[in-house]
Short mmCIF file of C-alpha atoms in Angstrom, two decimals:
data_model
loop_
_atom_site.label_atom_id
_atom_site.label_comp_id
_atom_site.label_asym_id
_atom_site.label_seq_id
_atom_site.Cartn_x
_atom_site.Cartn_y
_atom_site.Cartn_z
CA LEU J 1 36.21 34.90 24.44
CA SER J 2 32.79 33.70 25.49
CA GLY J 3 32.14 36.34 28.15
CA PRO J 4 29.49 39.05 27.87
CA SER J 5 32.08 41.73 27.03
CA MET J 6 32.99 39.81 23.86
CA ARG J 7 29.46 39.45 22.47
CA GLY J 8 29.81 42.44 20.16
CA TYR J 9 32.85 41.01 18.42
CA THR J 10 33.16 38.59 15.55
CA ILE J 11 35.83 35.94 16.05
CA VAL J 12 37.65 34.98 12.87
CA ALA J 13 40.00 31.99 12.72
CA GLY J 14 43.00 32.19 10.44
CA ARG J 15 42.01 29.21 8.30
CA ASP J 16 38.39 28.52 9.09
CA GLY J 17 36.75 31.93 8.94
CA VAL J 18 34.07 33.14 11.36
CA ILE J 19 33.78 31.17 14.59
CA GLU J 20 30.43 30.90 16.36
CA ARG J 21 30.04 31.21 20.15
CA LYS J 22 29.06 27.55 20.42
CA HIS J 23 32.46 26.61 18.99
CA VAL J 24 34.24 28.77 21.59
CA THR J 25 32.21 27.07 24.35
CA ALA J 26 32.99 23.61 22.95
CA MET J 27 36.72 24.40 22.76
CA ALA J 28 36.72 25.70 26.35
CA ALA J 29 35.10 22.46 27.53
CA TRP J 30 37.64 20.45 25.52
CA LEU J 31 40.54 22.41 27.03
CA GLN J 32 39.25 21.69 30.54
CA ARG J 33 39.21 17.94 29.82
CA VAL J 34 42.82 17.78 28.64
CA PRO J 35 44.54 18.14 32.06
CA GLU J 36 42.10 15.64 33.58
CA ARG J 37 42.92 13.09 30.88
CA LEU J 38 46.67 13.69 31.25
CA HIS J 39 46.44 13.26 35.01
CA ARG J 40 44.75 9.88 34.50
CA LEU J 41 47.76 8.69 32.51
CA GLY J 42 49.82 8.82 35.69
CA ASP J 43 53.29 7.28 35.68
CA ARG J 44 52.71 4.67 33.03
CA ALA J 45 55.75 2.95 31.61
CA ASP J 46 54.39 3.39 28.07
CA GLN J 47 53.89 7.16 28.44
CA ALA J 48 54.66 8.01 24.81
CA GLU J 49 52.26 5.39 23.50
CA ALA J 50 49.56 6.52 25.94
CA ILE J 51 49.94 10.14 24.81
CA THR J 52 49.70 9.09 21.15
CA THR J 53 46.47 7.21 21.92
CA LEU J 54 45.09 10.13 23.94
CA ALA J 55 45.87 12.59 21.13
CA GLY J 56 43.91 10.45 18.68
CA GLN J 57 40.97 10.27 21.07
CA LEU J 58 40.97 14.01 21.73
CA LEU J 59 41.23 14.89 18.04
CA ARG J 60 38.53 12.45 16.92
CA PRO J 61 35.52 14.82 17.30
CA TYR J 62 37.14 17.54 15.18
CA LYS J 63 36.66 17.65 11.45
CA LEU J 64 39.97 18.38 9.79
CA PRO J 65 40.89 18.05 6.14
CA ALA J 66 43.01 14.98 5.50
CA SER J 67 45.88 17.23 4.44
CA ARG J 68 45.96 18.84 7.91
CA ARG J 69 44.95 15.89 10.11
CA ASP J 70 48.39 14.27 10.42
CA ALA J 71 50.08 17.58 11.20
CA GLY J 72 47.35 18.40 13.73
CA LEU J 73 47.78 15.03 15.40
CA LEU J 74 51.56 15.47 15.65
CA ARG J 75 51.17 18.98 17.08
CA LEU J 76 48.66 17.73 19.63
CA GLU J 77 50.94 14.81 20.64
CA LEU J 78 53.86 17.19 21.16
CA GLY J 79 51.71 19.62 23.15
CA LEU J 80 50.36 16.82 25.34
CA ALA J 81 53.86 15.49 25.99
CA ARG J 82 55.07 18.96 26.98
CA GLN J 83 52.05 19.52 29.22
CA GLN J 84 52.56 16.11 30.84
CA ALA J 85 56.19 17.00 31.54
CA ARG J 86 55.09 20.28 33.17
CA LEU J 87 52.54 18.45 35.31
CA GLU J 88 55.19 15.96 36.42
CA ASP J 89 57.54 18.83 37.39
CA VAL J 90 54.80 20.50 39.45
CA GLU J 91 53.65 17.29 41.13
CA GLY J 92 57.08 15.73 41.57
#
């Protein structure tokens, strides 16, 4: 979405309207950090608690309305848990 072939397009989010290129770049950087952070969790005994904490840390920089923040946090926790399970299958 941030490549030169996409410069002529306007990106519109379903709830937030027009998205600027800087937001696409920031999200790409954020997405690259997620696997690194999951990998650092390793084989901790308190995996669920660690994922909950990580989700809160990853979501912190984003401004979400209070009405959507809890749902966003739960969705992120579930996604992180699923991604962690995939990583464990690949590595194990």
